[in-house]
Coordinates of N, CA, C and O and ligand atoms in Angstrom, one line a residue:
X201 N 60.9 12.1 -6.4 CA 61.1 12.3 -7.8 C 61.0 10.9 -8.6 O 61.6 9.9 -8.2
X202 N 60.2 10.9 -9.7 CA 60.2 9.7 -10.5 C 61.3 9.8 -11.6 O 61.6 10.9 -12.0
X203 N 61.8 8.6 -11.9 CA 62.9 8.6 -12.9 C 62.4 9.1 -14.3 O 61.3 8.6 -14.8
X204 N 63.1 10.1 -14.9 CA 62.7 10.6 -16.2 C 63.4 10.0 -17.3 O 64.7 10.0 -17.3
X205 N 62.7 9.5 -18.3 CA 63.3 8.9 -19.5 C 63.2 9.9 -20.6 O 62.2 10.2 -21.1
X206 N 64.4 10.5 -21.0 CA 64.4 11.5 -22.0 C 64.1 11.1 -23.5 O 64.1 11.8 -24.4
X207 N 63.8 9.8 -23.6 CA 63.4 9.3 -24.9 C 61.8 9.1 -25.0 O 61.3 8.6 -26.0
X208 N 61.1 9.7 -24.0 CA 59.6 9.6 -24.1 C 59.2 10.5 -25.3 O 59.9 11.4 -25.7
X209 N 58.0 10.2 -25.8 CA 57.5 10.8 -27.1 C 57.4 12.3 -26.9 O 57.7 13.1 -27.9
X210 N 57.0 12.8 -25.7 CA 56.8 14.3 -25.6 C 58.2 15.0 -25.5 O 58.4 16.1 -26.0
X211 N 59.2 14.3 -24.9 CA 60.6 14.9 -25.0 C 61.0 15.0 -26.4 O 61.7 16.0 -26.8
X212 N 60.7 14.0 -27.2 CA 61.1 14.1 -28.6 C 60.4 15.2 -29.4 O 61.0 15.9 -30.2
X213 N 59.1 15.4 -29.0 CA 58.3 16.5 -29.6 C 59.0 17.8 -29.2 O 59.2 18.7 -30.0
X214 N 59.3 18.0 -27.9 CA 59.9 19.2 -27.4 C 61.2 19.5 -28.1 O 61.6 20.6 -28.3
X215 N 62.0 18.4 -28.4 CA 63.3 18.6 -29.1 C 63.1 18.8 -30.6 O 64.1 19.0 -31.3
X216 N 61.9 18.7 -31.1 CA 61.6 18.9 -32.5 C 61.9 17.7 -33.4 O 62.0 17.8 -34.6
X217 N 62.1 16.6 -32.7 CA 62.4 15.3 -33.5 C 61.2 14.7 -34.1 O 61.3 13.9 -35.0
X218 N 60.0 15.0 -33.5 CA 58.7 14.5 -34.0 C 57.8 15.7 -34.2 O 57.7 16.5 -33.4
X219 N 57.1 15.7 -35.3 CA 56.2 16.8 -35.6 C 55.0 16.9 -34.7 O 54.6 15.8 -34.1
X220 N 54.4 18.0 -34.5 CA 53.1 18.2 -33.7 C 52.3 19.3 -34.3 O 52.8 20.1 -35.1
X221 N 51.0 19.3 -33.9 CA 50.1 20.4 -34.4 C 50.0 21.4 -33.2 O 49.2 21.3 -32.3
X222 N 50.9 22.4 -33.2 CA 51.1 23.3 -32.1 C 49.9 24.3 -32.1 O 49.5 24.8 -33.1
X223 N 49.3 24.5 -30.9 CA 48.3 25.6 -30.7 C 48.8 26.8 -29.9 O 48.3 27.9 -30.1
X224 N 49.9 26.5 -29.1 CA 50.4 27.6 -28.3 C 51.8 27.2 -27.8 O 52.1 26.1 -27.5
X225 N 52.7 28.2 -27.8 CA 54.1 28.0 -27.3 C 54.6 29.2 -26.6 O 54.4 30.4 -27.1
X226 N 55.3 29.1 -25.5 CA 56.1 30.2 -24.9 C 57.4 29.5 -24.3 O 57.6 28.4 -24.6
X227 N 58.1 30.3 -23.5 CA 59.4 29.8 -23.1 C 59.3 28.6 -22.1 O 60.2 27.8 -22.0
X228 N 58.1 28.4 -21.5 CA 58.0 27.3 -20.5 C 57.1 26.2 -20.9 O 57.1 25.1 -20.3
X229 N 56.2 26.4 -21.9 CA 55.3 25.3 -22.3 C 55.1 25.2 -23.8 O 55.3 26.2 -24.5
X230 N 54.8 24.0 -24.2 CA 54.3 23.8 -25.6 C 53.0 23.1 -25.5 O 52.8 22.1 -24.8
X231 N 52.0 23.6 -26.3 CA 50.7 22.9 -26.3 C 50.3 22.5 -27.7 O 50.5 23.3 -28.7
X232 N 49.8 21.3 -27.9 CA 49.5 20.8 -29.2 C 48.3 19.9 -29.2 O 47.9 19.5 -28.1
X233 N 47.8 19.6 -30.3 CA 46.6 18.7 -30.4 C 47.0 17.2 -30.2 O 48.1 16.8 -30.7
X234 N 46.2 16.5 -29.4 CA 46.4 15.1 -29.2 C 46.1 14.4 -30.5 O 45.1 14.6 -31.1
X235 N 46.9 13.4 -30.9 CA 46.7 12.7 -32.1 C 45.7 11.5 -31.9 O 45.2 11.0 -32.9
X236 N 45.3 11.2 -30.7 CA 44.3 10.3 -30.4 C 43.2 11.0 -29.5 O 43.0 10.6 -28.4
X237 N 42.5 12.0 -30.1 CA 41.7 12.8 -29.3 C 40.5 12.1 -28.7 O 39.9 11.3 -29.4
X238 N 40.1 12.5 -27.5 CA 38.9 12.0 -26.9 C 37.7 12.9 -27.3 O 36.6 12.5 -27.0
X239 N 38.0 14.0 -27.9 CA 36.9 14.8 -28.5 C 37.7 15.8 -29.5 O 38.9 15.9 -29.4
X240 N 36.9 16.4 -30.4 CA 37.5 17.3 -31.3 C 38.1 18.5 -30.6 O 37.5 19.1 -29.7
X241 N 39.4 18.8 -30.9 CA 40.0 19.9 -30.2 C 40.7 19.6 -28.9 O 41.0 20.5 -28.1
X242 N 41.0 18.3 -28.7 CA 41.7 17.8 -27.5 C 43.2 18.3 -27.5 O 43.9 18.0 -28.4
X243 N 43.5 19.1 -26.5 CA 44.8 19.8 -26.4 C 45.6 19.2 -25.3 O 45.1 18.9 -24.2
X244 N 46.9 19.0 -25.5 CA 47.9 18.6 -24.4 C 48.8 19.8 -24.1 O 49.4 20.3 -25.1
X245 N 49.0 20.1 -22.9 CA 50.0 21.2 -22.5 C 51.2 20.5 -21.8 O 51.0 19.8 -20.8
X246 N 52.3 20.7 -22.4 CA 53.5 20.0 -22.0 C 54.6 21.1 -21.5 O 55.0 21.9 -22.3
X247 N 55.0 21.0 -20.2 CA 56.0 22.0 -19.8 C 57.4 21.6 -20.3 O 57.7 20.4 -20.5
X248 N 58.2 22.6 -20.5 CA 59.5 22.4 -21.0 C 60.5 22.1 -19.9 O 61.5 22.9 -19.7
X249 N 60.2 21.1 -19.1 CA 61.1 20.7 -18.0 C 60.9 19.2 -17.8 O 59.9 18.7 -18.2
X250 N 62.0 18.5 -17.3 CA 61.9 17.1 -17.2 C 61.1 16.7 -15.9 O 61.7 16.6 -14.8
X251 N 59.8 16.5 -16.1 CA 58.9 16.1 -15.0 C 58.1 15.0 -15.5 O 57.5 15.1 -16.5
X252 N 58.1 13.9 -14.7 CA 57.3 12.7 -15.1 C 55.8 13.0 -14.8 O 54.9 12.7 -15.6
X253 N 55.5 13.5 -13.6 CA 54.1 13.7 -13.2 C 54.0 14.9 -12.2 O 55.1 15.6 -12.0
X254 N 52.9 15.1 -11.7 CA 52.6 16.4 -10.9 C 53.7 16.5 -9.7 O 54.1 17.6 -9.5
X255 N 54.0 15.4 -9.1 CA 54.9 15.5 -7.9 C 56.3 16.0 -8.3 O 57.0 16.5 -7.5
X256 N 56.6 15.9 -9.6 CA 58.0 16.3 -10.1 C 58.0 17.7 -10.7 O 59.0 18.2 -11.1
X257 N 56.8 18.3 -10.8 CA 56.7 19.6 -11.6 C 57.0 20.8 -10.7 O 56.3 21.1 -9.8
X258 N 58.1 21.5 -11.1 CA 58.4 22.8 -10.3 C 57.2 23.8 -10.4 O 56.5 23.9 -11.5
X259 N 57.0 24.5 -9.3 CA 55.8 25.3 -9.3 C 55.8 26.4 -10.4 O 54.7 26.8 -10.9
X260 N 57.0 26.9 -10.7 CA 57.0 27.9 -11.8 C 56.5 27.3 -13.1 O 55.8 28.0 -13.9
X261 N 56.7 26.0 -13.4 CA 56.2 25.4 -14.6 C 54.7 25.1 -14.4 O 53.9 25.2 -15.4
X262 N 54.3 24.7 -13.2 CA 52.9 24.5 -12.9 C 52.1 25.8 -13.2 O 51.0 25.8 -13.8
X263 N 52.7 26.9 -12.8 CA 52.0 28.2 -13.1 C 51.9 28.5 -14.6 O 50.9 28.9 -15.1
X264 N 53.0 28.1 -15.3 CA 53.0 28.4 -16.7 C 52.0 27.5 -17.4 O 51.3 27.9 -18.4
X265 N 51.9 26.2 -17.0 CA 50.9 25.3 -17.6 C 49.5 25.9 -17.3 O 48.7 26.0 -18.3
X266 N 49.2 26.4 -16.1 CA 47.8 26.9 -15.8 C 47.6 28.2 -16.6 O 46.5 28.4 -17.0
X267 N 48.6 29.0 -16.7 CA 48.4 30.3 -17.4 C 48.1 30.0 -18.9 O 47.2 30.6 -19.4
X268 N 48.8 29.1 -19.5 CA 48.5 28.7 -20.9 C 47.1 28.1 -21.0 O 46.4 28.3 -22.0
X269 N 46.8 27.2 -20.0 CA 45.4 26.6 -20.0 C 44.3 27.6 -20.1 O 43.3 27.4 -20.8
X270 N 44.5 28.7 -19.4 CA 43.4 29.7 -19.4 C 43.2 30.3 -20.8 O 42.1 30.5 -21.3
X271 N 44.3 30.5 -21.5 CA 44.3 31.0 -22.9 C 43.7 30.0 -23.8 O 42.8 30.3 -24.7
X272 N 44.1 28.8 -23.7 CA 43.6 27.7 -24.6 C 42.2 27.4 -24.4 O 41.4 27.2 -25.4
X273 N 41.7 27.4 -23.1 CA 40.3 27.1 -22.9 C 39.4 28.2 -23.6 O 38.4 27.9 -24.2
X274 N 39.8 29.4 -23.5 CA 39.1 30.5 -24.1 C 39.0 30.3 -25.6 O 38.0 30.4 -26.3
X275 N 40.2 29.9 -26.2 CA 40.2 29.6 -27.7 C 39.4 28.4 -28.1 O 38.6 28.4 -29.1
X276 N 39.4 27.3 -27.3 CA 38.6 26.1 -27.5 C 37.1 26.5 -27.5 O 36.3 26.1 -28.4
X277 N 36.7 27.3 -26.5 CA 35.3 27.7 -26.4 C 34.8 28.5 -27.7 O 33.7 28.3 -28.2
X278 N 35.7 29.4 -28.1 CA 35.4 30.2 -29.3 C 35.4 29.4 -30.6 O 34.4 29.5 -31.3
X279 N 36.4 28.6 -30.8 CA 36.5 27.9 -32.1 C 35.5 26.7 -32.1 O 34.9 26.5 -33.2
X280 N 35.4 26.0 -31.1 CA 34.6 24.7 -31.1 C 33.2 24.9 -30.7 O 32.4 24.0 -30.8
X281 N 32.9 26.1 -30.1 CA 31.5 26.4 -29.7 C 31.1 25.3 -28.7 O 29.9 24.9 -28.7
X282 N 32.0 24.9 -27.8 CA 31.6 24.0 -26.7 C 32.0 24.7 -25.4 O 33.2 25.2 -25.3
X283 N 31.1 24.9 -24.5 CA 31.5 25.6 -23.2 C 32.2 24.6 -22.2 O 33.1 25.1 -21.5
X284 N 31.8 23.4 -22.2 CA 32.4 22.4 -21.2 C 33.8 22.0 -21.7 O 33.9 21.6 -22.9
X285 N 34.7 22.1 -20.8 CA 36.1 21.7 -21.1 C 36.5 20.8 -20.0 O 36.6 21.2 -18.8
X286 N 36.8 19.5 -20.3 CA 37.3 18.6 -19.2 C 38.8 18.8 -19.1 O 39.6 18.7 -20.1
X287 N 39.3 19.0 -17.8 CA 40.7 19.1 -17.6 C 41.1 17.8 -16.9 O 40.5 17.4 -15.9
X288 N 42.1 17.1 -17.5 CA 42.5 15.8 -17.0 C 44.0 15.7 -16.9 O 44.7 16.3 -17.7
X289 N 44.5 15.0 -15.9 CA 46.0 14.8 -15.9 C 46.2 13.5 -15.0 O 45.8 13.4 -13.9
X290 N 46.9 12.6 -15.6 CA 47.1 11.3 -15.0 C 48.5 11.2 -14.4 O 49.5 11.6 -15.0
X291 N 48.5 10.7 -13.2 CA 49.8 10.6 -12.4 C 50.1 9.1 -12.2 O 49.5 8.4 -11.4
X292 N 51.1 8.6 -13.0 CA 51.5 7.2 -12.8 C 50.8 6.2 -13.7 O 49.6 6.4 -14.0
X293 N 51.5 5.1 -14.0 CA 50.9 4.0 -14.8 C 49.7 3.5 -14.2 O 48.7 3.1 -14.9
X294 N 49.6 3.5 -12.9 CA 48.5 2.9 -12.2 C 47.2 3.7 -12.4 O 46.1 3.3 -12.2
X295 N 47.4 5.0 -12.8 CA 46.3 5.9 -13.1 C 45.9 5.9 -14.6 O 45.0 6.5 -15.0
X296 N 46.8 5.1 -15.4 CA 46.5 5.1 -16.8 C 47.5 6.0 -17.6 O 47.3 6.1 -18.8
X297 N 48.4 6.6 -17.0 CA 49.4 7.5 -17.7 C 50.2 6.6 -18.6 O 50.6 5.5 -18.3
X298 N 50.3 7.1 -19.9 CA 51.1 6.3 -20.9 C 52.3 7.0 -21.4 O 53.2 6.4 -21.9
X299 N 52.3 8.4 -21.3 CA 53.5 9.1 -21.7 C 54.1 9.8 -20.4 O 53.4 10.5 -19.8
X300 N 55.3 9.4 -20.1 CA 55.8 9.8 -18.8 C 56.6 11.1 -18.8 O 57.8 11.2 -18.4
X301 N 55.9 12.1 -19.3 CA 56.3 13.5 -19.2 C 55.1 14.2 -18.9 O 54.1 14.1 -19.6
X302 N 55.0 15.0 -17.7 CA 53.8 15.6 -17.3 C 53.1 16.3 -18.4 O 53.7 17.0 -19.2
X303 N 51.8 16.1 -18.5 CA 51.0 16.9 -19.5 C 49.6 17.0 -18.9 O 49.0 16.1 -18.3
X304 N 49.0 18.2 -19.2 CA 47.6 18.5 -18.9 C 46.8 18.3 -20.1 O 47.1 18.8 -21.2
X305 N 45.7 17.5 -20.0 CA 44.7 17.4 -21.1 C 43.6 18.4 -21.0 O 43.1 18.6 -19.9
X306 N 43.2 19.1 -22.1 CA 42.0 20.0 -22.1 C 41.1 19.4 -23.2 O 41.5 19.5 -24.4
X307 N 40.0 18.9 -22.8 CA 39.2 18.1 -23.7 C 37.8 18.8 -23.8 O 37.0 18.7 -22.8
X308 N 37.4 19.4 -25.0 CA 36.1 20.0 -25.1 C 35.0 19.0 -25.0 O 35.1 17.9 -25.7
X309 N 33.9 19.3 -24.3 CA 32.8 18.5 -24.3 C 32.4 18.0 -22.8 O 33.0 18.5 -21.9
X310 N 31.4 17.2 -22.8 CA 30.9 16.6 -21.5 C 31.7 15.3 -21.2 O 31.9 14.5 -22.0
X311 N 32.0 15.1 -19.9 CA 32.8 14.0 -19.5 C 32.2 12.6 -20.0 O 32.9 11.8 -20.4
X312 N 30.9 12.6 -20.0 CA 30.2 11.3 -20.4 C 30.1 11.1 -21.9 O 29.7 10.1 -22.3
X313 N 30.6 12.1 -22.7 CA 30.5 12.0 -24.1 C 31.9 11.7 -24.7 O 32.0 11.5 -26.0
X314 N 32.9 11.7 -23.9 CA 34.2 11.6 -24.5 C 34.5 10.2 -25.1 O 34.0 9.2 -24.6
X315 N 35.4 10.2 -26.1 CA 35.9 8.9 -26.7 C 36.8 8.2 -25.6 O 37.3 8.9 -24.7
X316 N 37.0 6.9 -25.9 CA 37.9 6.2 -25.0 C 39.3 6.9 -25.1 O 39.7 7.4 -26.1
X317 N 40.1 6.8 -24.0 CA 41.4 7.3 -23.9 C 42.3 6.5 -24.9 O 42.3 5.2 -24.8
X318 N 43.1 7.1 -25.7 CA 44.0 6.5 -26.7 C 43.3 5.5 -27.5 O 43.9 4.4 -27.7
X319 N 42.2 5.8 -28.1 CA 41.4 4.8 -28.9 C 41.8 4.8 -30.4 O 42.3 3.9 -30.9
X320 N 41.5 6.0 -31.0 CA 41.8 6.0 -32.5 C 42.5 7.3 -32.9 O 42.4 8.4 -32.3
X321 N 43.3 7.1 -34.0 CA 44.1 8.2 -34.5 C 43.2 9.2 -35.3 O 42.3 8.8 -36.0
X322 N 43.5 10.5 -35.1 CA 42.8 11.5 -35.9 C 43.4 11.7 -37.2 O 44.5 11.3 -37.5
X323 N 42.7 12.4 -38.1 CA 43.1 12.7 -39.5 C 44.1 13.9 -39.3 O 43.7 15.0 -38.8
X324 N 45.3 13.8 -39.9 CA 46.3 14.9 -39.7 C 45.9 16.2 -40.4 O 46.2 17.2 -39.9
X325 N 45.3 16.1 -41.5 CA 44.9 17.3 -42.3 C 43.9 18.1 -41.4 O 43.9 19.3 -41.3
X326 N 43.0 17.3 -40.8 CA 41.9 18.0 -39.9 C 42.6 18.6 -38.7 O 42.3 19.7 -38.3
X327 N 43.6 17.9 -38.1 CA 44.3 18.4 -36.9 C 45.0 19.7 -37.3 O 45.0 20.7 -36.6
X328 N 45.6 19.7 -38.5 CA 46.4 20.9 -38.9 C 45.5 22.1 -39.1 O 45.9 23.2 -38.6
X329 N 44.3 21.9 -39.7 CA 43.4 23.0 -39.9 C 42.9 23.5 -38.5 O 42.8 24.7 -38.3
X330 N 42.6 22.6 -37.6 CA 42.0 23.0 -36.3 C 43.1 23.7 -35.5 O 42.8 24.7 -34.8
X331 N 44.3 23.2 -35.6 CA 45.4 23.9 -34.8 C 45.6 25.3 -35.3 O 45.8 26.2 -34.5
X332 N 45.5 25.5 -36.6 CA 45.6 26.9 -37.2 C 44.5 27.8 -36.6 O 44.8 28.9 -36.2
X333 N 43.3 27.3 -36.5 CA 42.2 28.1 -36.0 C 42.4 28.4 -34.5 O 42.2 29.5 -34.1
X334 N 42.9 27.4 -33.8 CA 43.1 27.7 -32.3 C 44.3 28.7 -32.1 O 44.2 29.5 -31.3
X335 N 45.3 28.5 -32.9 CA 46.5 29.5 -32.8 C 46.0 30.9 -33.1 O 46.4 31.8 -32.4
X336 N 45.2 31.0 -34.1 CA 44.7 32.4 -34.4 C 43.8 32.9 -33.3 O 43.9 34.1 -33.0
X337 N 43.0 32.1 -32.7 CA 42.1 32.5 -31.6 C 42.9 32.9 -30.4 O 42.5 33.7 -29.6
X338 N 44.1 32.3 -30.2 CA 44.9 32.6 -29.0 C 45.7 33.9 -29.2 O 45.9 34.7 -28.3
X339 N 46.1 34.1 -30.5 CA 47.0 35.2 -30.8 C 46.4 36.6 -30.5 O 45.2 36.7 -30.6
Ligands
DGP648 P1 48.3 9.9 -20.9 O1 47.7 8.6 -20.9 O2 47.7 10.9 -19.9 O3 49.8 9.8 -20.7 O4 48.1 10.5 -22.3 C1 48.9 10.5 -23.4 C2 48.2 11.1 -24.5 O5 49.2 11.4 -25.5 C3 47.1 10.3 -25.2 O6 45.9 11.0 -25.1 C4 47.6 10.1 -26.6 C5 48.6 11.2 -26.8 N1 49.7 10.9 -27.7 C6 50.5 9.8 -27.6 N2 51.5 9.8 -28.6 C7 51.3 11.1 -29.2 C8 52.0 11.7 -30.2 O7 53.0 11.3 -30.8 N3 51.6 13.0 -30.5 C9 50.5 13.6 -29.9 N4 50.2 14.8 -30.3 N5 49.8 13.0 -28.9 C10 50.2 11.7 -28.6

């Protein structure tokens, strides 16, 4: 088990202390748009349990993350009209992980076209509009 710091940014988002552009939520996961997207419609799926990375994630939450990923991928394909979706998940600082609460990235587009990881901030009004479209496509 890796030591979990409950002051990480995604823990604060899960507690409602920091706003997010939600695309999907159920009792085990929250999915929202990345504020530093590597492509338009970049979604992060965050399980509602204290897990730093994959090794710490209980299987019931892994199942919930993957179940929500299937719904979100379908919505991304419909809304963004991109068939390719890159699924990424970093384990440990040595892999480039920067937020130490497990999260799956779903990034529309081709691997070789993606923006740099954590490069620039997106426009919040655009994220809000896109999140609404994705929520509607999932519902
Ligand atoms: P990783 O390097 O895999 O830990 O990715 C962290 C991602 O989280 C990165 O793509 C940027 C994103 N991110 C960082 N802070 C925030 C935030 O406050 N809100 C949202 N929505 N995304 C964030």
